[in-house]
Coordinates of C-alpha atoms in Angstrom, one line a residue:
Chain R
M1 CA -180.1 -86.2 -120.9
H2 CA -180.0 -83.8 -119.1
D3 CA -176.7 -82.1 -118.1
D4 CA -176.8 -82.9 -114.6
R5 CA -177.5 -85.9 -114.5
I6 CA -174.1 -86.6 -117.4
E7 CA -171.9 -84.3 -114.5
E8 CA -173.0 -87.1 -112.3
Q9 CA -172.2 -90.1 -114.1
L10 CA -169.1 -88.3 -115.1
R11 CA -168.1 -88.4 -111.4
T12 CA -169.3 -91.3 -110.6
I13 CA -167.1 -93.1 -113.3
L14 CA -164.4 -90.8 -113.3
R15 CA -164.2 -90.9 -109.1
S16 CA -164.8 -95.0 -109.4
E17 CA -161.9 -95.4 -112.0
G18 CA -159.4 -93.0 -110.8
D19 CA -159.6 -93.6 -107.2
G20 CA -159.6 -97.8 -108.2
L21 CA -155.9 -97.3 -109.1
S22 CA -153.1 -98.8 -106.9
L23 CA -150.1 -96.3 -105.7
T24 CA -147.6 -97.7 -106.5
I25 CA -145.2 -95.3 -106.1
S26 CA -143.0 -94.9 -102.8
A27 CA -141.3 -92.0 -101.0
S28 CA -138.2 -94.3 -101.0
E29 CA -138.4 -93.8 -104.6
L30 CA -139.0 -90.3 -105.0
E31 CA -135.8 -89.7 -103.1
R32 CA -134.1 -91.6 -105.2
R33 CA -135.3 -89.7 -108.5
L34 CA -134.5 -86.6 -106.3
A35 CA -130.7 -87.8 -105.4
A36 CA -130.2 -88.5 -108.9
R37 CA -131.4 -84.6 -110.8
R38 CA -129.2 -83.5 -107.9
R39 CA -126.7 -85.6 -109.3
Q40 CA -126.9 -84.0 -112.5
A41 CA -127.6 -80.9 -111.1
G42 CA -124.1 -81.1 -110.0
G43 CA -122.6 -82.9 -112.6
R44 CA -123.8 -79.4 -114.5
R45 CA -122.7 -77.2 -112.0
L46 CA -119.1 -78.4 -112.4
S47 CA -119.1 -77.9 -115.9
M48 CA -120.3 -74.9 -115.4
V49 CA -117.3 -74.1 -112.2
A50 CA -114.8 -75.5 -114.8
A51 CA -115.6 -73.5 -117.5
A52 CA -116.0 -70.0 -114.9
I53 CA -112.2 -71.1 -113.8
A54 CA -110.7 -69.2 -116.2
A55 CA -112.4 -66.6 -116.2
L56 CA -112.6 -65.9 -112.4
A57 CA -109.0 -66.6 -112.2
V58 CA -108.2 -63.0 -114.6
G59 CA -110.8 -61.1 -112.6
S60 CA -109.2 -63.0 -109.1
I61 CA -105.9 -61.3 -109.8
F62 CA -107.3 -57.8 -110.5
A63 CA -109.6 -58.3 -107.5
L64 CA -107.2 -59.6 -105.0
S65 CA -105.1 -56.3 -106.2
N66 CA -107.7 -54.2 -105.2
G67 CA -108.7 -55.8 -101.9
W68 CA -112.1 -57.2 -103.0
L69 CA -111.9 -60.6 -102.0
R70 CA -112.0 -61.7 -98.9
L71 CA -111.1 -66.3 -97.6
P72 CA -114.4 -67.9 -96.6
A73 CA -114.9 -67.7 -93.0
V74 CA -115.8 -70.6 -91.1
G75 CA -119.3 -71.3 -90.0
I76 CA -121.1 -72.8 -87.1
V77 CA -124.3 -74.4 -87.2
A78 CA -126.8 -74.9 -84.1
P79 CA -125.9 -77.0 -81.6
P80 CA -129.0 -79.9 -82.1
S81 CA -130.5 -79.1 -78.8
A82 CA -131.3 -75.7 -80.4
S83 CA -133.8 -77.5 -83.5
P84 CA -136.9 -78.2 -83.8
A85 CA -138.3 -81.9 -82.6
R86 CA -140.0 -83.6 -85.8
T87 CA -143.0 -84.8 -85.8
G88 CA -143.2 -88.2 -87.8
V89 CA -145.7 -88.9 -90.6
P90 CA -147.0 -92.2 -89.7
S91 CA -150.4 -92.3 -92.2
A92 CA -148.0 -90.3 -94.7
V93 CA -146.0 -93.7 -96.0
P94 CA -147.3 -96.1 -98.7
S95 CA -146.7 -100.1 -97.6
K96 CA -146.1 -101.4 -100.5
A97 CA -142.6 -102.3 -102.1
P98 CA -141.1 -99.3 -103.9
S99 CA -140.7 -99.6 -107.2
R100 CA -137.0 -99.6 -108.5
T101 CA -136.1 -97.4 -111.8
P102 CA -132.2 -98.3 -112.1
A103 CA -131.8 -96.4 -115.0
T104 CA -132.0 -92.8 -112.9
R105 CA -129.1 -93.7 -110.8
S106 CA -126.3 -93.9 -113.4
S107 CA -125.5 -90.2 -113.7
D108 CA -123.5 -90.5 -110.4
W109 CA -120.8 -87.3 -110.9
L110 CA -118.3 -89.0 -108.8
G111 CA -118.1 -91.5 -110.3
S112 CA -118.7 -96.1 -110.8
P113 CA -119.5 -98.1 -108.0
V114 CA -115.8 -99.9 -108.7
E115 CA -114.1 -96.6 -108.0
A116 CA -113.1 -95.5 -104.7
V117 CA -113.1 -92.0 -103.5
L118 CA -109.7 -91.5 -101.0
V119 CA -108.9 -88.2 -98.9
R120 CA -105.0 -87.0 -98.8
P121 CA -104.1 -84.6 -95.6
I122 CA -101.5 -83.1 -96.8
G123 CA -99.0 -81.4 -94.4
D124 CA -99.5 -81.6 -90.7
D125 CA -101.6 -84.6 -89.6
A126 CA -104.1 -82.7 -86.4
R127 CA -103.9 -80.0 -89.2
P128 CA -103.7 -80.5 -92.5
D129 CA -102.9 -77.7 -95.2
S130 CA -105.2 -79.0 -97.3
F131 CA -107.1 -82.2 -98.6
E132 CA -106.8 -84.0 -101.5
V133 CA -109.6 -85.5 -102.7
T134 CA -109.4 -87.7 -105.5
R135 CA -111.5 -90.8 -107.3
L136 CA -109.0 -94.4 -107.5
D137 CA -110.6 -97.4 -110.4
P138 CA -107.8 -99.7 -108.3
L139 CA -108.5 -102.5 -111.6
T140 CA -106.5 -99.5 -113.7
G141 CA -104.4 -97.8 -111.2
I142 CA -106.3 -94.5 -113.0
S143 CA -106.7 -91.7 -110.2
V144 CA -108.8 -88.8 -111.2
L145 CA -109.0 -85.7 -108.5
I146 CA -112.1 -84.4 -107.8
A147 CA -111.4 -81.4 -105.3
S148 CA -108.4 -79.8 -103.4
I149 CA -109.9 -78.7 -100.0
P150 CA -107.7 -75.8 -97.7
G151 CA -106.9 -76.8 -94.9
T152 CA -109.0 -73.4 -93.3
V153 CA -112.5 -75.5 -94.2
L154 CA -111.3 -76.2 -89.9
P155 CA -112.7 -74.4 -87.4
P156 CA -109.9 -72.7 -85.6
D157 CA -109.9 -74.9 -81.9
A158 CA -110.8 -78.3 -84.0
R159 CA -107.9 -81.4 -85.3
L160 CA -108.4 -84.1 -87.1
D161 CA -109.5 -87.3 -85.3
A162 CA -107.6 -89.4 -85.9
G163 CA -109.3 -92.7 -85.2
M164 CA -112.0 -91.9 -87.8
P165 CA -111.8 -91.2 -91.6
P166 CA -113.8 -88.9 -93.6
T167 CA -117.0 -90.0 -95.8
V168 CA -118.1 -89.1 -98.6
S169 CA -121.8 -88.7 -99.7
L170 CA -123.1 -90.2 -103.1
T171 CA -124.0 -86.3 -105.1
G172 CA -120.7 -84.9 -103.0
W173 CA -120.4 -83.8 -99.7
L174 CA -117.8 -85.0 -97.4
A175 CA -117.3 -85.3 -93.8
I176 CA -114.2 -84.7 -92.4
P177 CA -114.8 -85.9 -88.3
V178 CA -112.4 -83.6 -86.1
E179 CA -112.2 -83.4 -82.0
R180 CA -113.0 -79.4 -81.3
G181 CA -112.2 -78.5 -77.2
P182 CA -110.5 -75.3 -75.9
T183 CA -108.1 -78.0 -73.7
A184 CA -107.4 -81.7 -74.5
D185 CA -109.5 -82.6 -71.5
D186 CA -112.5 -80.6 -72.7
V187 CA -112.8 -82.1 -76.2
F188 CA -116.2 -83.7 -78.3
R189 CA -115.9 -84.6 -81.8
A190 CA -117.8 -82.6 -84.7
F191 CA -118.0 -82.9 -88.5
V192 CA -117.1 -80.8 -91.2
V193 CA -118.8 -81.0 -94.3
V194 CA -117.4 -79.7 -97.6
D195 CA -119.3 -79.8 -100.9
L196 CA -116.9 -80.8 -103.6
T197 CA -118.6 -79.4 -106.0
D198 CA -117.2 -76.2 -104.1
P199 CA -114.2 -76.7 -101.3
A200 CA -113.3 -73.2 -100.6
R201 CA -117.0 -72.9 -99.8
E202 CA -118.3 -71.9 -96.2
P203 CA -118.3 -75.8 -94.6
V204 CA -121.1 -76.8 -92.5
V205 CA -120.0 -78.0 -88.5
F206 CA -121.9 -80.4 -86.8
N207 CA -121.2 -80.2 -83.2
H208 CA -121.2 -82.6 -80.7
Y209 CA -121.9 -85.7 -82.6
D210 CA -120.1 -89.2 -82.2
A211 CA -120.7 -91.1 -85.6
I212 CA -123.3 -90.4 -88.7
S213 CA -124.4 -92.1 -91.9
W214 CA -125.1 -90.1 -95.0
S215 CA -128.2 -91.2 -96.7
M216 CA -129.1 -92.0 -100.1
V217 CA -130.8 -87.8 -100.9
D218 CA -127.0 -85.7 -99.0
G219 CA -129.3 -86.4 -95.5
L220 CA -127.0 -86.6 -92.7
A221 CA -128.2 -89.5 -90.0
M222 CA -125.8 -88.6 -86.5
L223 CA -125.7 -89.9 -83.7
N224 CA -125.8 -88.0 -80.6
G225 CA -125.8 -90.2 -77.6
E226 CA -128.5 -92.4 -77.7
A227 CA -130.7 -89.7 -79.7
V228 CA -130.6 -89.4 -84.2
D229 CA -130.3 -85.6 -85.7
L230 CA -130.6 -85.0 -89.2
A231 CA -128.6 -83.0 -91.3
Y232 CA -129.5 -81.6 -94.6
P233 CA -125.9 -79.6 -95.1
G234 CA -127.7 -78.2 -97.8
L235 CA -129.9 -76.4 -96.0
R236 CA -128.0 -76.2 -92.9
D237 CA -130.6 -77.7 -91.4
V238 CA -130.8 -80.1 -87.9
V239 CA -134.3 -81.6 -86.8
R240 CA -133.9 -84.7 -83.7
F241 CA -135.6 -87.9 -84.8
Q242 CA -138.4 -88.6 -82.5
V243 CA -138.6 -92.2 -81.2
L244 CA -142.1 -92.9 -79.8
G245 CA -142.8 -96.2 -77.4
L246 CA -139.3 -98.5 -76.3
P247 CA -135.8 -96.9 -76.1
V248 CA -134.6 -98.1 -79.1
N249 CA -130.7 -98.9 -79.4
F250 CA -129.8 -97.5 -83.3
L251 CA -127.6 -100.2 -85.4
R252 CA -124.4 -98.5 -85.7
S253 CA -123.7 -99.6 -90.0
S254 CA -120.2 -100.2 -89.6
R255 CA -117.5 -99.3 -86.8
H256 CA -116.6 -96.0 -88.1
G257 CA -120.7 -95.1 -89.3
G258 CA -123.6 -93.7 -87.8
P259 CA -127.3 -95.6 -88.0
T260 CA -128.1 -98.1 -90.6
V261 CA -130.0 -96.0 -93.0
S262 CA -132.6 -97.9 -94.0
T263 CA -134.3 -97.6 -97.7
Q264 CA -137.6 -99.7 -97.3
E265 CA -140.7 -97.9 -98.1
G266 CA -141.9 -96.6 -94.1
S267 CA -139.2 -97.5 -92.7
R268 CA -135.4 -95.6 -91.8
F269 CA -133.4 -97.0 -89.4
L270 CA -132.8 -100.6 -88.0
A271 CA -132.5 -101.4 -84.2
T272 CA -133.2 -103.5 -81.5
S273 CA -135.2 -102.8 -78.4
N274 CA -135.0 -104.9 -75.6
V275 CA -137.8 -106.4 -73.9
G276 CA -137.1 -107.9 -70.6
V277 CA -133.8 -110.1 -70.8
T278 CA -134.8 -110.1 -74.9
T279 CA -133.5 -108.6 -77.5
E280 CA -135.5 -108.0 -80.5
W281 CA -134.3 -107.4 -83.8
G282 CA -135.9 -104.6 -86.1
S283 CA -136.6 -100.6 -88.0
V284 CA -137.8 -97.8 -86.8
G285 CA -140.3 -96.5 -89.2
Y286 CA -140.7 -92.8 -90.0
D287 CA -143.1 -92.5 -87.8
G288 CA -140.9 -93.5 -84.9
R289 CA -142.0 -96.4 -84.0
F290 CA -139.6 -99.1 -83.2
T291 CA -141.4 -102.6 -85.5
A292 CA -139.7 -106.0 -84.6
T293 CA -139.1 -107.8 -87.5
T294 CA -136.0 -110.9 -88.5
D295 CA -137.2 -109.5 -91.8
L296 CA -134.9 -106.6 -91.9
P297 CA -135.9 -104.1 -94.9
P298 CA -132.7 -103.4 -97.2
I299 CA -130.0 -100.8 -96.0
Y300 CA -128.1 -98.2 -98.0
Q301 CA -125.1 -98.5 -98.7
R302 CA -121.7 -96.1 -99.1
T303 CA -118.5 -98.5 -98.2
G304 CA -120.8 -102.3 -98.7
L305 CA -120.0 -102.8 -94.3
E306 CA -123.2 -101.4 -93.3
R307 CA -124.3 -104.1 -92.3
P308 CA -124.7 -104.9 -88.9
A309 CA -126.1 -108.6 -89.8
G310 CA -126.8 -111.6 -92.4
V311 CA -130.1 -112.8 -93.6
A312 CA -132.5 -113.0 -90.5
A313 CA -131.0 -110.6 -88.6
H314 CA -127.9 -112.9 -87.7
T315 CA -125.2 -111.8 -86.8
L316 CA -120.9 -112.8 -86.7
V317 CA -119.6 -112.7 -83.0
M318 CA -116.2 -113.9 -81.9
G319 CA -116.4 -116.4 -79.6
C320 CA -113.6 -118.1 -76.9
D321 CA -113.6 -120.6 -74.7
S322 CA -111.0 -120.4 -72.3
N323 CA -112.1 -123.4 -70.1
G324 CA -109.6 -122.5 -67.6
S325 CA -106.6 -123.0 -69.7
A326 CA -105.1 -120.1 -70.8
T327 CA -104.4 -120.5 -74.3
A328 CA -108.1 -120.3 -75.2
A329 CA -110.1 -121.8 -78.1
C330 CA -111.7 -118.9 -80.7
A331 CA -114.3 -119.1 -83.5
L332 CA -116.1 -116.9 -85.1
V333 CA -119.4 -117.9 -84.9
E334 CA -122.8 -116.9 -86.2
M335 CA -125.7 -116.2 -83.4
D336 CA -129.6 -116.3 -84.1
A337 CA -131.4 -112.8 -83.7
T338 CA -131.8 -113.2 -79.8
M339 CA -128.5 -113.2 -80.2
D340 CA -128.5 -115.9 -77.6
H341 CA -128.1 -119.0 -79.9
P342 CA -125.7 -119.8 -82.5
V343 CA -126.8 -120.7 -85.4
A344 CA -123.3 -122.3 -86.7
T345 CA -119.3 -121.9 -86.1
W346 CA -118.2 -120.2 -89.4
V347 CA -114.4 -119.5 -88.9
K348 CA -111.9 -121.8 -85.8
I349 CA -108.9 -119.8 -84.5
A350 CA -106.4 -121.9 -83.6
A351 CA -104.2 -120.5 -80.2
G352 CA -102.3 -118.0 -81.6
E353 CA -104.1 -116.9 -84.7
S354 CA -105.7 -113.9 -85.1
L355 CA -109.0 -112.4 -86.7
Y356 CA -108.5 -109.2 -87.6
D357 CA -111.2 -108.6 -89.0
W358 CA -114.6 -109.4 -90.5
A359 CA -117.6 -108.7 -92.7
W360 CA -121.0 -109.8 -94.2
A361 CA -120.3 -109.9 -98.1
V362 CA -122.3 -107.5 -99.7
D363 CA -125.4 -109.9 -100.3
G364 CA -125.5 -110.4 -96.4
R365 CA -125.1 -114.8 -97.2
Q366 CA -121.1 -115.0 -97.0
A367 CA -118.8 -113.9 -95.0
W368 CA -115.4 -111.6 -95.4
L369 CA -112.3 -112.8 -92.4
L370 CA -109.2 -110.7 -92.3
L371 CA -106.2 -112.9 -90.9
D372 CA -103.2 -112.4 -89.2
G373 CA -100.9 -113.9 -91.7
G374 CA -98.2 -113.9 -89.6
V375 CA -94.6 -112.8 -90.9
E376 CA -92.8 -113.2 -94.0
D377 CA -89.7 -111.9 -94.6
G378 CA -89.5 -109.5 -91.8
V379 CA -92.8 -108.0 -93.0
R380 CA -96.5 -109.0 -91.0
V381 CA -99.1 -110.2 -93.4
A382 CA -102.6 -110.3 -93.1
S383 CA -104.3 -113.0 -95.4
L384 CA -107.8 -112.5 -96.5
N385 CA -109.7 -115.2 -96.7
V386 CA -113.7 -115.3 -98.2
A387 CA -115.9 -118.0 -96.7
P388 CA -119.3 -119.1 -98.5
S389 CA -120.1 -121.0 -95.7
P390 CA -119.5 -121.5 -92.4
G391 CA -116.5 -123.9 -92.2
R392 CA -115.6 -123.4 -95.4
R393 CA -113.3 -120.6 -96.7
R394 CA -110.4 -119.6 -99.3
E395 CA -107.7 -117.3 -99.0
Q396 CA -108.3 -114.1 -101.5
A397 CA -105.4 -112.8 -101.1
R398 CA -102.1 -111.8 -98.7
I399 CA -101.0 -108.2 -98.1
D400 CA -98.2 -106.5 -96.6
F401 CA -98.3 -104.2 -93.7
P402 CA -96.0 -102.2 -92.0
T403 CA -95.0 -103.1 -88.4
D404 CA -96.6 -101.1 -86.3
D405 CA -100.0 -100.7 -83.8
S406 CA -102.6 -100.6 -86.5
R407 CA -105.2 -103.2 -86.6
P408 CA -105.4 -104.4 -90.3
S409 CA -108.8 -104.0 -91.1
I410 CA -111.7 -104.4 -93.9
L411 CA -112.9 -101.1 -94.8
G412 CA -115.2 -101.2 -98.0
I413 CA -117.3 -104.2 -100.1
T414 CA -118.3 -103.6 -103.6
S415 CA -121.1 -105.7 -105.2
E416 CA -120.1 -108.2 -107.9
T417 CA -117.7 -105.8 -109.9
R418 CA -119.4 -107.9 -112.6
P419 CA -122.5 -110.6 -112.6
G420 CA -120.3 -114.2 -111.3
Q421 CA -116.9 -112.2 -111.1
G422 CA -116.8 -111.5 -107.0
A423 CA -116.3 -108.4 -105.2
L424 CA -113.9 -105.5 -105.0
L425 CA -112.3 -105.2 -101.2
A426 CA -110.5 -102.1 -99.7
I427 CA -108.3 -103.2 -97.2
G428 CA -106.4 -100.8 -94.3
D429 CA -105.8 -99.8 -90.6
D430 CA -108.5 -99.1 -88.5
A431 CA -108.1 -95.8 -88.5
G432 CA -109.8 -95.9 -93.1
F433 CA -106.0 -95.6 -94.2
V434 CA -105.9 -97.3 -97.1
R435 CA -103.3 -99.7 -97.9
A436 CA -104.4 -101.7 -100.9
F437 CA -106.8 -102.5 -102.6
V438 CA -107.9 -106.5 -103.3
T439 CA -109.4 -107.3 -106.9
P440 CA -112.0 -110.2 -108.0
D441 CA -109.6 -112.4 -108.8
G442 CA -107.2 -111.9 -105.7
S443 CA -104.3 -109.2 -107.6
V444 CA -103.5 -107.0 -105.0
F445 CA -103.3 -103.1 -105.2
Y446 CA -101.1 -101.1 -103.2
E447 CA -101.9 -97.7 -102.1
N448 CA -98.7 -95.0 -101.3
G449 CA -99.2 -92.2 -99.4
R450 CA -101.8 -91.7 -96.2
A451 CA -105.5 -91.6 -98.2
W452 CA -108.9 -92.5 -95.9
F453 CA -111.1 -94.2 -98.0
A454 CA -114.1 -92.7 -98.1
G455 CA -116.7 -94.7 -99.2
W456 CA -116.7 -95.7 -103.0
A457 CA -117.6 -93.4 -105.7
G458 CA -120.9 -95.1 -107.2
E459 CA -123.4 -96.0 -105.7
Q460 CA -124.1 -100.0 -103.9
P461 CA -126.5 -101.6 -104.5
D462 CA -128.7 -102.0 -101.8
Y463 CA -128.5 -104.4 -99.1
D464 CA -131.4 -106.9 -99.5
P465 CA -130.6 -110.4 -99.0
D466 CA -134.9 -111.5 -100.1
Chain W
M1 CA -148.1 -78.6 -92.5
T2 CA -147.1 -79.7 -95.8
V3 CA -146.8 -76.0 -96.7
D4 CA -145.0 -75.0 -93.7
A5 CA -142.6 -78.2 -94.6
L6 CA -142.0 -77.1 -97.5
R7 CA -141.0 -74.0 -96.6
R8 CA -138.5 -75.3 -94.3
H9 CA -137.8 -77.4 -97.9
R10 CA -137.5 -81.0 -95.9
P11 CA -136.7 -84.4 -97.3
E12 CA -139.1 -86.2 -94.9
T13 CA -141.5 -83.7 -97.1
L14 CA -141.8 -86.0 -99.7
A15 CA -142.9 -88.4 -97.7
D16 CA -146.0 -86.5 -96.9
L17 CA -146.6 -85.3 -100.3
L18 CA -146.9 -88.8 -101.7
A19 CA -149.5 -89.7 -98.6
T20 CA -151.2 -86.2 -99.0
Y21 CA -151.2 -85.8 -102.9
G22 CA -149.8 -89.1 -104.7
Q23 CA -153.2 -90.8 -104.9
E24 CA -155.3 -87.4 -106.4
L25 CA -152.7 -86.6 -108.8
Q26 CA -152.0 -90.4 -110.5
A27 CA -155.6 -90.5 -111.2
V28 CA -155.8 -87.1 -112.7
A29 CA -152.7 -87.9 -114.7
Y30 CA -154.0 -91.9 -115.5
L31 CA -157.8 -90.1 -116.6
I32 CA -155.7 -87.3 -119.2
L33 CA -153.7 -90.0 -120.2
R34 CA -154.8 -93.4 -119.9
D35 CA -151.5 -95.0 -119.8
R36 CA -150.7 -95.9 -116.2
G37 CA -146.6 -95.3 -116.7
E38 CA -147.1 -92.0 -117.8
A39 CA -148.8 -91.0 -115.0
E40 CA -146.4 -93.0 -112.6
D41 CA -143.3 -91.1 -113.9
I42 CA -145.8 -87.1 -114.1
V43 CA -147.0 -87.7 -110.0
I44 CA -143.1 -88.4 -109.6
E45 CA -142.1 -84.9 -111.6
T46 CA -144.8 -83.0 -109.6
L47 CA -144.2 -84.3 -106.3
L48 CA -140.2 -83.3 -107.0
T49 CA -140.9 -80.1 -108.5
A50 CA -142.9 -79.4 -105.7
F51 CA -140.0 -80.2 -103.4
E52 CA -137.8 -78.0 -105.1
R53 CA -140.4 -75.3 -106.2
G54 CA -143.4 -75.5 -103.8
G55 CA -141.9 -73.3 -100.7
R56 CA -144.1 -70.2 -101.6
I57 CA -147.0 -71.7 -101.5
R58 CA -148.7 -70.4 -98.6
D59 CA -151.4 -72.7 -97.9
E60 CA -153.2 -76.0 -98.1
R61 CA -155.9 -74.9 -101.1
A62 CA -153.6 -73.3 -102.9
L63 CA -150.8 -76.4 -103.1
R64 CA -153.6 -78.7 -104.0
A65 CA -154.5 -76.2 -107.0
W66 CA -151.1 -75.8 -108.4
L67 CA -150.2 -79.3 -108.0
L68 CA -153.1 -80.5 -110.0
R69 CA -151.8 -77.7 -112.6
V70 CA -148.4 -79.1 -112.4
A71 CA -149.3 -82.8 -113.1
T72 CA -152.0 -81.5 -115.4
N73 CA -149.4 -79.5 -117.4
H74 CA -147.1 -82.5 -117.2
A75 CA -149.3 -84.5 -118.2
L76 CA -150.6 -82.2 -121.7
G77 CA -146.2 -81.4 -122.2
S78 CA -146.3 -85.5 -122.1
R79 CA -148.5 -86.1 -124.9
R80 CA -147.3 -83.2 -126.5
K81 CA -143.8 -84.8 -126.8
S82 CA -145.0 -87.6 -127.8
A83 CA -145.0 -87.6 -132.0
R84 CA -147.3 -91.4 -131.2
L85 CA -151.2 -92.0 -132.5
I86 CA -152.4 -93.2 -129.3
R87 CA -155.6 -95.4 -129.4
L88 CA -157.1 -94.4 -125.9
D89 CA -158.4 -97.7 -125.1
V90 CA -161.1 -98.8 -122.7
S91 CA -161.2 -102.2 -121.7
P92 CA -164.3 -104.3 -122.5
E93 CA -165.8 -105.5 -119.2
T94 CA -168.0 -108.7 -118.7
A95 CA -171.3 -107.4 -118.4
G96 CA -173.3 -109.0 -115.7
P97 CA -177.1 -109.1 -115.1
G98 CA -180.1 -106.9 -115.2
D99 CA -179.1 -102.9 -113.9
M100 CA -175.4 -104.2 -113.6
A101 CA -175.0 -104.7 -117.3
S102 CA -176.7 -101.4 -118.0
E103 CA -174.6 -99.4 -115.8
S104 CA -171.2 -101.4 -116.4
S105 CA -172.5 -100.6 -120.3
A106 CA -172.9 -97.3 -119.5
R107 CA -169.6 -96.6 -117.8
I108 CA -167.6 -98.3 -120.2
V109 CA -169.3 -95.7 -123.1
L110 CA -168.9 -93.0 -121.3
L111 CA -165.0 -93.3 -120.3
D112 CA -165.2 -94.1 -124.2
G113 CA -166.1 -90.9 -124.7
V114 CA -164.1 -88.5 -122.7
A115 CA -161.5 -91.3 -123.9
R116 CA -162.5 -89.5 -127.2
L117 CA -162.3 -86.4 -126.4
P118 CA -159.8 -84.1 -127.4
L119 CA -156.7 -83.1 -124.5
Q120 CA -157.4 -79.9 -123.7
M121 CA -160.8 -80.8 -123.1
R122 CA -160.2 -84.3 -121.9
A123 CA -157.7 -82.3 -119.0
A124 CA -160.8 -79.9 -118.2
V125 CA -163.2 -82.6 -117.6
V126 CA -161.4 -84.7 -115.8
L127 CA -160.4 -81.5 -113.1
R128 CA -164.2 -80.4 -112.5
Y129 CA -165.5 -84.2 -112.9
Y130 CA -162.5 -85.9 -110.9
A131 CA -160.9 -83.2 -109.1
D132 CA -164.2 -81.5 -108.1
L133 CA -161.7 -77.8 -109.6
S134 CA -163.8 -74.6 -110.3
V135 CA -164.1 -72.9 -113.4
E136 CA -161.9 -70.6 -112.6
E137 CA -159.7 -72.7 -111.0
I138 CA -159.4 -74.9 -114.0
A139 CA -159.4 -71.9 -116.2
A140 CA -156.0 -71.3 -113.9
T141 CA -154.4 -74.3 -114.6
L142 CA -155.0 -75.1 -118.2
G143 CA -154.3 -70.7 -118.7
K144 CA -157.3 -70.0 -120.1
S145 CA -159.8 -67.8 -119.7
P146 CA -163.2 -69.0 -117.4
N147 CA -165.1 -68.7 -120.3
T148 CA -163.3 -71.4 -123.0
I149 CA -163.1 -73.7 -120.1
K150 CA -167.1 -73.0 -119.5
A151 CA -167.3 -73.6 -123.5
Q152 CA -165.4 -76.8 -123.3
L153 CA -166.8 -78.0 -120.6
Q154 CA -170.1 -77.8 -122.0
T155 CA -168.7 -78.6 -125.4
A156 CA -167.7 -82.3 -123.5
L157 CA -171.0 -83.2 -121.8
D158 CA -172.9 -81.9 -125.3
R159 CA -170.6 -84.6 -127.1
L160 CA -170.4 -87.4 -124.3
R161 CA -174.1 -87.2 -124.4
V162 CA -174.3 -87.3 -128.5
H163 CA -172.1 -90.8 -127.7
L164 CA -173.9 -92.1 -124.9
A165 CA -176.8 -92.2 -127.5
D166 CA -175.0 -93.3 -130.2
P167 CA -171.6 -95.1 -129.1
I168 CA -170.9 -96.9 -132.4
G169 CA -171.7 -93.6 -134.9
T170 CA -170.4 -90.8 -133.0
S171 CA -167.3 -89.0 -134.1
L172 CA -166.1 -86.6 -130.8
G173 CA -163.4 -85.3 -132.7
E174 CA -159.3 -85.6 -132.8
A175 CA -160.2 -87.5 -129.8
N176 CA -158.3 -90.7 -129.9
H177 CA -155.3 -89.3 -131.7
A178 CA -154.0 -87.5 -128.7

């Protein structure tokens, strides 16, 4: 046989064989593997930092005495309006479901999924001298200092935003919300992002944002009015996420959270869109286009509260019927995706009772309720209940709260600590300060002092009720 | 656009790279290794390597060649690390009537022949006849001289010709022990 003929046969057969393979890898899978690589690199980096500290200490004493070292300056990133617009990659996204490689998710250097990351301001409430970042295992009470951040990381005109807690990324970036501005009447919110592997390093500051969410790969999704910008602190880069077609409302991940980050292939954020008087739930893809669906894509969870909805895009809302009387009858009602039709009543609130907070469980099927438990021995009590289905609930724990103006809140929910053993919850106030942890068996472990709950140390499973 | 995005080091680039090059890289890795799982791992490793180190690439053509080089080296390295003897089977197919049976049979025999080629030679064949790289590009990819690649390709064709003529009686060297 002539070479030309064999060559032609080879081309035909190899192309048929190679092109016949379906590509099952997803962009989400790539992002997870990238995150795993970075976590491993971060762990290695930490070890190297620890090993280098002794040597540096000796060198620093010498250098300081000679005036060689200077404290890091505070850095400001250009406002997002100066950032280039991002173009979508509609054809770049395979439609297949992402494959999973759980083994790559176990190398979190921060800690495990049932450990909490706490941030404790030391010193002045508005401008602390420093921040202590610790990892706490509520089940054993063991606490480990992760980093001590000098207060000088805050810009000179910045004060802590009292109503919003810091949040930590899985790979060790901490975003501290602050208020900035020359006068009390002229302030804006900003986020100071610190690398926990190198806390004294110059921070990255993102100005003029309302709320943020971490993605799985160090990405910050930042709400700026109606728009979402994407930032990567390691790259000091901000880009605008463009929405094409109908305007959408990006769904917030939780009370303090930013946009709800989807982990499904081809899907980026959850959003609603109004068509006439009807609200449609859906997701905004990498291409910036909204797709209506009640089959919501999986969501990346840092605290376990990142779900704006349970299964089938059903939401829990508080409804009250005053009937013209002074005492209203209220209930926590499950609404369908249109928000027009009640599906079930989960809990009725009697006159005089109060429901402080509620949240879908991590699987989107059960609900957690935090009710006013009255006053016992002069102490305010919050009653934590779990409702496995509408109309049914049982008390999981009772938590003492100081008698002040703060509102008890659910700050974080893990998935089951072990299969069949229930979740671990972080309970605190509406400013994000943790009060106690409630274990699956109902035990309550109080946290001493003022510390923010910044997220779980390890990765929670994506919320995917299907 | 991918090259520019790589230089800017944006994570969104991963989706772009996957869509643009994933299929081809997977096919190259699979045709060299005949192992679907390993091929997927190689695609992931290649794209992550590109994301982390690909910022210096200047144009799309160079990027594709570089990606193929990284994937091929991962594939060759992957098989070198494996001490196992791997039988590179080609699944039998049901023969159809007439010409189709003949074509199918030739296809099986030829794929079997490629699978029995020595690993480096097989990589050269895949890069030449699947990825359509030039001899010079293959030489750069495999770290050999163009003359060596030309010789390898010619030897491969000779062996495949013999194999097609006598698929049972021929041995193509150490090919079935990758």
